Amino acid sequence: MTQVPADLKGANQKLIAEFRAAGRELEGRPLLLLTTTGRRSGEPYTTPMMYVRLDDRLLVIASAAGAPKHPDWYRNLEAGPAVTVEMEGEEFPATATPTAGADRDALFARIAERYPFFTDHQAGTDRTIPVVELVRRG
């Protein structure tokens, strides 16, 4: 299973600052910043994460390194799918839609072929790891 930093919030804040300072790109890493609205607080929360492009679809995976519960960012977007994405030198509004059924399964299988650690994440939890499509708005 992937090692999670002891101070995940601190590590994420450092990565967010580096990413923004570099013009929303880091060499060699398929990274984006996803800002959701807190389902209870109503406050914006920004999370750095890996993304995958498949068939003109922009996807993120709610693996949380195989944790038993969905990550907070995923639970936030379930409550409010309007998100902001920062990647590849730009920022844009998007709608986050969890994929389902055969579509989710096929996407996860293709993603796991490229990035086998997602198979390990899925094996480490009883929950089905969501694959979320981010669709640009406006």
Short mmCIF file of C-alpha atoms in Angstrom, two decimals:
data_model
loop_
_atom_site.label_atom_id
_atom_site.label_comp_id
_atom_site.label_asym_id
_atom_site.label_seq_id
_atom_site.Cartn_x
_atom_site.Cartn_y
_atom_site.Cartn_z
CA MET A 1 0.00 0.00 0.00
CA THR A 2 1.15 3.58 -0.69
CA GLN A 3 2.78 5.36 2.23
CA VAL A 4 0.75 8.39 3.36
CA PRO A 5 2.78 11.24 4.93
CA ALA A 6 2.31 11.67 8.70
CA ASP A 7 1.39 15.33 8.10
CA LEU A 8 -0.74 14.94 4.98
CA LYS A 9 -2.28 18.41 5.26
CA GLY A 10 1.17 20.01 5.53
CA ALA A 11 2.54 17.95 2.64
CA ASN A 12 -0.47 18.90 0.50
CA GLN A 13 -0.09 22.62 1.31
CA LYS A 14 3.57 22.49 0.27
CA LEU A 15 2.71 20.70 -2.98
CA ILE A 16 -0.09 23.19 -3.75
CA ALA A 17 2.29 26.12 -3.25
CA GLU A 18 4.97 24.51 -5.46
CA PHE A 19 2.42 23.71 -8.17
CA ARG A 20 1.01 27.24 -8.27
CA ALA A 21 4.49 28.81 -8.17
CA ALA A 22 5.45 26.68 -11.19
CA GLY A 23 2.52 28.01 -13.25
CA ARG A 24 0.15 25.11 -12.40
CA GLU A 25 2.49 22.50 -13.86
CA LEU A 26 5.13 20.21 -12.42
CA GLU A 27 7.40 18.42 -14.85
CA GLY A 28 6.72 14.72 -15.29
CA ARG A 29 3.70 14.54 -13.01
CA PRO A 30 0.06 14.31 -14.13
CA LEU A 31 -1.06 16.58 -11.29
CA LEU A 32 -4.05 18.84 -10.82
CA LEU A 33 -5.56 20.80 -7.98
CA LEU A 34 -9.22 20.09 -7.31
CA THR A 35 -11.18 22.61 -5.25
CA THR A 36 -14.44 21.36 -3.79
CA THR A 37 -16.90 23.02 -1.43
CA GLY A 38 -17.01 21.52 2.06
CA ARG A 39 -20.26 19.61 2.48
CA ARG A 40 -20.69 20.86 6.06
CA SER A 41 -18.60 24.04 6.23
CA GLY A 42 -19.34 25.52 2.80
CA GLU A 43 -15.65 26.48 2.67
CA PRO A 44 -13.43 25.77 -0.36
CA TYR A 45 -10.96 22.87 -0.02
CA THR A 46 -8.12 22.34 -2.47
CA THR A 47 -6.57 18.90 -2.91
CA PRO A 48 -3.61 17.99 -5.15
CA MET A 49 -4.11 14.73 -7.02
CA MET A 50 -3.05 12.68 -9.97
CA TYR A 51 -5.22 12.75 -13.07
CA VAL A 52 -5.60 10.46 -16.05
CA ARG A 53 -6.79 11.30 -19.57
CA LEU A 54 -8.62 8.52 -21.41
CA ASP A 55 -10.56 8.99 -24.65
CA ASP A 56 -10.79 12.79 -24.20
CA ARG A 57 -12.04 12.32 -20.64
CA LEU A 58 -10.34 13.91 -17.64
CA LEU A 59 -10.47 11.50 -14.71
CA VAL A 60 -9.43 11.44 -11.07
CA ILE A 61 -9.45 8.39 -8.81
CA ALA A 62 -10.76 8.52 -5.22
CA SER A 63 -8.44 5.80 -3.97
CA ALA A 64 -7.14 7.48 -0.79
CA ALA A 65 -4.33 4.90 -1.07
CA GLY A 66 -6.81 2.12 -0.30
CA ALA A 67 -8.24 3.68 2.88
CA PRO A 68 -11.49 2.18 4.18
CA LYS A 69 -13.45 5.43 3.57
CA HIS A 70 -13.79 7.71 0.57
CA PRO A 71 -11.53 10.78 0.75
CA ASP A 72 -13.09 14.02 1.98
CA TRP A 73 -12.82 15.66 -1.45
CA TYR A 74 -14.96 12.89 -2.93
CA ARG A 75 -17.62 13.21 -0.23
CA ASN A 76 -17.64 16.97 -0.85
CA LEU A 77 -18.27 16.58 -4.58
CA GLU A 78 -21.05 14.08 -3.91
CA ALA A 79 -22.79 16.90 -2.02
CA GLY A 80 -21.88 19.54 -4.61
CA PRO A 81 -20.43 18.57 -7.99
CA ALA A 82 -19.37 22.11 -9.01
CA VAL A 83 -15.57 22.17 -8.67
CA THR A 84 -12.58 24.20 -9.80
CA VAL A 85 -9.68 22.51 -11.58
CA GLU A 86 -6.14 23.90 -11.85
CA MET A 87 -3.87 22.10 -14.30
CA GLU A 88 -1.59 22.50 -17.30
CA GLY A 89 -1.17 26.24 -16.71
CA GLU A 90 -4.85 27.12 -16.33
CA GLU A 91 -7.79 27.21 -13.94
CA PHE A 92 -11.38 26.40 -14.95
CA PRO A 93 -14.77 25.49 -13.50
CA ALA A 94 -15.91 21.90 -13.95
CA THR A 95 -18.59 19.45 -12.95
CA ALA A 96 -17.39 16.32 -11.15
CA THR A 97 -19.40 13.22 -12.00
CA PRO A 98 -18.63 9.80 -10.52
CA THR A 99 -18.69 7.14 -13.21
CA ALA A 100 -20.83 4.06 -12.60
CA GLY A 101 -21.35 0.42 -13.51
CA ALA A 102 -19.62 -0.98 -16.56
CA ASP A 103 -18.21 2.43 -17.51
CA ARG A 104 -16.49 2.79 -14.11
CA ASP A 105 -15.21 -0.78 -14.22
CA ALA A 106 -13.76 -0.41 -17.73
CA LEU A 107 -12.12 2.91 -16.87
CA PHE A 108 -10.64 1.57 -13.64
CA ALA A 109 -9.24 -1.47 -15.46
CA ARG A 110 -7.60 0.74 -18.10
CA ILE A 111 -6.20 3.10 -15.47
CA ALA A 112 -4.85 0.18 -13.43
CA GLU A 113 -3.08 -1.17 -16.55
CA ARG A 114 -1.14 2.11 -16.73
CA TYR A 115 -0.79 2.58 -12.98
CA PRO A 116 -0.80 -0.84 -11.26
CA PHE A 117 -0.69 0.67 -7.77
CA PHE A 118 -4.42 1.39 -8.12
CA THR A 119 -4.99 -2.39 -8.19
CA ASP A 120 -3.17 -2.58 -4.84
CA HIS A 121 -5.31 0.26 -3.49
CA GLN A 122 -8.51 -1.54 -4.52
CA ALA A 123 -7.29 -4.82 -3.02
CA GLY A 124 -6.67 -3.04 0.28
CA THR A 125 -10.27 -1.89 0.81
CA ASP A 126 -13.79 -3.27 0.74
CA ARG A 127 -15.21 -0.14 -0.91
CA THR A 128 -15.32 0.29 -4.67
CA ILE A 129 -12.84 3.03 -5.50
CA PRO A 130 -14.63 5.77 -7.46
CA VAL A 131 -13.44 7.04 -10.81
CA VAL A 132 -14.63 10.65 -11.28
CA GLU A 133 -14.92 12.50 -14.57
CA LEU A 134 -14.23 16.23 -14.56
CA VAL A 135 -16.12 18.04 -17.31
CA ARG A 136 -15.20 21.64 -18.07
CA ARG A 137 -18.07 24.14 -17.71
CA GLY A 138 -18.51 27.32 -19.68
#
